[in-house]
C-alpha cells in the first residue's frame, strides 16, 4: 500500500472508531505522525486528499478539523465526479435516477406540507405555458429538489442532487428537438403535484417514473 493510502486509512480508522468525531481538531502534525507511525509528508498528503472530499477541513493558522460529516457535504464530491461522465453514460445516470427519484417522491407524499405544495404550484404557474428551454430545465431541477427534500432522507436528497448534472444536458437537448417536450413536462409536473396534494404515494411514484422514463426513452431513441 502506498504510504499516502496508508495514512488515509489510518485517519479514516480514527474517525470510524470514534477516536476523532465530527468537529474535532486533529492533533498537531508532528504528534499525529508519530502516533500513527507515519512520515509528516505522507500525513500531509493524506490530509490534503481527505480535505478535497470534505472529510477534513484545513483552516489556515488554526489547524485541521473533522468536518460535520453531513451527507450533503460528503456527497458534494459525487456531483464533481459526475461532471466527468461520458455522453454515452447519460442513460445509465438516468436509469439510476429512475430508480431513486420515484421512491423519494412516494416518500414525500405523506410528509410534504401545504406551504411547500403551494410554492411548487406557484412556481409552475409562474413559468406560463411557453417557457424557454433554459427556464424549464431550471424549474425542473428546483421542482424535483423541492419534492425530494420533503422525503425526509438527506442522503437520498444529496444523491439525487449529484445525479442531476448529466441529465440536465439531456433535458435541454430534448427541449430543443422535441416539439411537445415542454407541454409534456408541465403536464407531468402538475400530475405529480396533484398526486402529492392527494397524499397518494403510489400515484406520485408512478407519475415520477413516467416523467423520467419519457426523457430516458427519447434519449435512447436518438443515440
JSON list of N, CA and C in Angstrom, two decimals, residues 100-111 147 151 196 199-206 208:
[
{"chain": "A", "resi": 100, "resn": "UNK", "atom": "N", "xyz": [-34.32, 5.89, -8.08]},
{"chain": "A", "resi": 100, "resn": "UNK", "atom": "CA", "xyz": [-34.31, 6.63, -6.81]},
{"chain": "A", "resi": 100, "resn": "UNK", "atom": "C", "xyz": [-35.39, 7.70, -6.69]},
{"chain": "A", "resi": 101, "resn": "UNK", "atom": "N", "xyz": [-35.59, 8.48, -7.77]},
{"chain": "A", "resi": 101, "resn": "UNK", "atom": "CA", "xyz": [-36.47, 9.63, -7.62]},
{"chain": "A", "resi": 101, "resn": "UNK", "atom": "C", "xyz": [-37.94, 9.27, -7.41]},
{"chain": "A", "resi": 102, "resn": "UNK", "atom": "N", "xyz": [-38.50, 8.27, -8.10]},
{"chain": "A", "resi": 102, "resn": "UNK", "atom": "CA", "xyz": [-39.87, 7.88, -7.79]},
{"chain": "A", "resi": 102, "resn": "UNK", "atom": "C", "xyz": [-40.04, 7.43, -6.33]},
{"chain": "A", "resi": 103, "resn": "UNK", "atom": "N", "xyz": [-39.04, 6.72, -5.81]},
{"chain": "A", "resi": 103, "resn": "UNK", "atom": "CA", "xyz": [-39.10, 6.30, -4.41]},
{"chain": "A", "resi": 103, "resn": "UNK", "atom": "C", "xyz": [-39.11, 7.50, -3.49]},
{"chain": "A", "resi": 104, "resn": "UNK", "atom": "N", "xyz": [-38.25, 8.49, -3.78]},
{"chain": "A", "resi": 104, "resn": "UNK", "atom": "CA", "xyz": [-38.20, 9.70, -2.97]},
{"chain": "A", "resi": 104, "resn": "UNK", "atom": "C", "xyz": [-39.51, 10.47, -3.06]},
{"chain": "A", "resi": 105, "resn": "UNK", "atom": "N", "xyz": [-40.11, 10.49, -4.26]},
{"chain": "A", "resi": 105, "resn": "UNK", "atom": "CA", "xyz": [-41.38, 11.20, -4.45]},
{"chain": "A", "resi": 105, "resn": "UNK", "atom": "C", "xyz": [-42.50, 10.53, -3.65]},
{"chain": "A", "resi": 106, "resn": "UNK", "atom": "N", "xyz": [-42.51, 9.20, -3.65]},
{"chain": "A", "resi": 106, "resn": "UNK", "atom": "CA", "xyz": [-43.50, 8.47, -2.85]},
{"chain": "A", "resi": 106, "resn": "UNK", "atom": "C", "xyz": [-43.29, 8.73, -1.36]},
{"chain": "A", "resi": 107, "resn": "UNK", "atom": "N", "xyz": [-42.04, 8.78, -0.93]},
{"chain": "A", "resi": 107, "resn": "UNK", "atom": "CA", "xyz": [-41.74, 9.05, 0.48]},
{"chain": "A", "resi": 107, "resn": "UNK", "atom": "C", "xyz": [-42.21, 10.44, 0.90]},
{"chain": "A", "resi": 108, "resn": "UNK", "atom": "N", "xyz": [-42.18, 11.37, -0.07]},
{"chain": "A", "resi": 108, "resn": "UNK", "atom": "CA", "xyz": [-42.58, 12.75, 0.24]},
{"chain": "A", "resi": 108, "resn": "UNK", "atom": "C", "xyz": [-44.09, 12.90, 0.40]},
{"chain": "A", "resi": 109, "resn": "UNK", "atom": "N", "xyz": [-44.87, 11.99, -0.21]},
{"chain": "A", "resi": 109, "resn": "UNK", "atom": "CA", "xyz": [-46.33, 12.16, -0.25]},
{"chain": "A", "resi": 109, "resn": "UNK", "atom": "C", "xyz": [-46.96, 12.36, 1.13]},
{"chain": "A", "resi": 110, "resn": "UNK", "atom": "N", "xyz": [-46.63, 11.55, 2.14]},
{"chain": "A", "resi": 110, "resn": "UNK", "atom": "CA", "xyz": [-47.26, 11.76, 3.45]},
{"chain": "A", "resi": 110, "resn": "UNK", "atom": "C", "xyz": [-46.59, 12.87, 4.27]},
{"chain": "A", "resi": 111, "resn": "UNK", "atom": "N", "xyz": [-45.46, 13.40, 3.80]},
{"chain": "A", "resi": 111, "resn": "UNK", "atom": "CA", "xyz": [-44.68, 14.35, 4.60]},
{"chain": "A", "resi": 111, "resn": "UNK", "atom": "C", "xyz": [-44.75, 15.79, 4.10]},
{"chain": "A", "resi": 147, "resn": "UNK", "atom": "N", "xyz": [-39.40, 18.52, -3.92]},
{"chain": "A", "resi": 147, "resn": "UNK", "atom": "CA", "xyz": [-40.13, 17.32, -3.54]},
{"chain": "A", "resi": 147, "resn": "UNK", "atom": "C", "xyz": [-39.22, 16.37, -2.76]},
{"chain": "A", "resi": 151, "resn": "UNK", "atom": "N", "xyz": [-38.81, 14.31, 1.39]},
{"chain": "A", "resi": 151, "resn": "UNK", "atom": "CA", "xyz": [-38.81, 12.85, 1.62]},
{"chain": "A", "resi": 151, "resn": "UNK", "atom": "C", "xyz": [-38.35, 12.51, 3.02]},
{"chain": "A", "resi": 196, "resn": "UNK", "atom": "N", "xyz": [-49.35, 14.32, -5.04]},
{"chain": "A", "resi": 196, "resn": "UNK", "atom": "CA", "xyz": [-48.80, 14.67, -3.72]},
{"chain": "A", "resi": 196, "resn": "UNK", "atom": "C", "xyz": [-49.83, 15.40, -2.88]},
{"chain": "A", "resi": 199, "resn": "UNK", "atom": "N", "xyz": [-52.02, 13.13, -1.31]},
{"chain": "A", "resi": 199, "resn": "UNK", "atom": "CA", "xyz": [-51.35, 12.20, -0.39]},
{"chain": "A", "resi": 199, "resn": "UNK", "atom": "C", "xyz": [-51.27, 10.79, -0.95]},
{"chain": "A", "resi": 200, "resn": "UNK", "atom": "N", "xyz": [-51.34, 10.67, -2.27]},
{"chain": "A", "resi": 200, "resn": "UNK", "atom": "CA", "xyz": [-51.34, 9.36, -2.94]},
{"chain": "A", "resi": 200, "resn": "UNK", "atom": "C", "xyz": [-49.90, 9.01, -3.34]},
{"chain": "A", "resi": 201, "resn": "UNK", "atom": "N", "xyz": [-49.24, 8.25, -2.48]},
{"chain": "A", "resi": 201, "resn": "UNK", "atom": "CA", "xyz": [-47.82, 7.93, -2.69]},
{"chain": "A", "resi": 201, "resn": "UNK", "atom": "C", "xyz": [-47.60, 7.12, -3.97]},
{"chain": "A", "resi": 202, "resn": "UNK", "atom": "N", "xyz": [-48.48, 6.17, -4.24]},
{"chain": "A", "resi": 202, "resn": "UNK", "atom": "CA", "xyz": [-48.27, 5.31, -5.41]},
{"chain": "A", "resi": 202, "resn": "UNK", "atom": "C", "xyz": [-48.51, 6.05, -6.71]},
{"chain": "A", "resi": 203, "resn": "UNK", "atom": "N", "xyz": [-49.50, 6.94, -6.73]},
{"chain": "A", "resi": 203, "resn": "UNK", "atom": "CA", "xyz": [-49.72, 7.75, -7.93]},
{"chain": "A", "resi": 203, "resn": "UNK", "atom": "C", "xyz": [-48.55, 8.70, -8.15]},
{"chain": "A", "resi": 204, "resn": "UNK", "atom": "N", "xyz": [-48.04, 9.26, -7.07]},
{"chain": "A", "resi": 204, "resn": "UNK", "atom": "CA", "xyz": [-46.88, 10.16, -7.18]},
{"chain": "A", "resi": 204, "resn": "UNK", "atom": "C", "xyz": [-45.67, 9.40, -7.71]},
{"chain": "A", "resi": 205, "resn": "UNK", "atom": "N", "xyz": [-45.48, 8.18, -7.19]},
{"chain": "A", "resi": 205, "resn": "UNK", "atom": "CA", "xyz": [-44.37, 7.34, -7.66]},
{"chain": "A", "resi": 205, "resn": "UNK", "atom": "C", "xyz": [-44.52, 7.04, -9.15]},
{"chain": "A", "resi": 206, "resn": "UNK", "atom": "N", "xyz": [-45.74, 6.70, -9.56]},
{"chain": "A", "resi": 206, "resn": "UNK", "atom": "CA", "xyz": [-45.98, 6.33, -10.96]},
{"chain": "A", "resi": 206, "resn": "UNK", "atom": "C", "xyz": [-45.73, 7.50, -11.90]},
{"chain": "A", "resi": 208, "resn": "UNK", "atom": "N", "xyz": [-43.85, 10.13, -11.36]},
{"chain": "A", "resi": 208, "resn": "UNK", "atom": "CA", "xyz": [-42.42, 10.44, -11.37]},
{"chain": "A", "resi": 208, "resn": "UNK", "atom": "C", "xyz": [-41.66, 9.47, -12.27]}
]
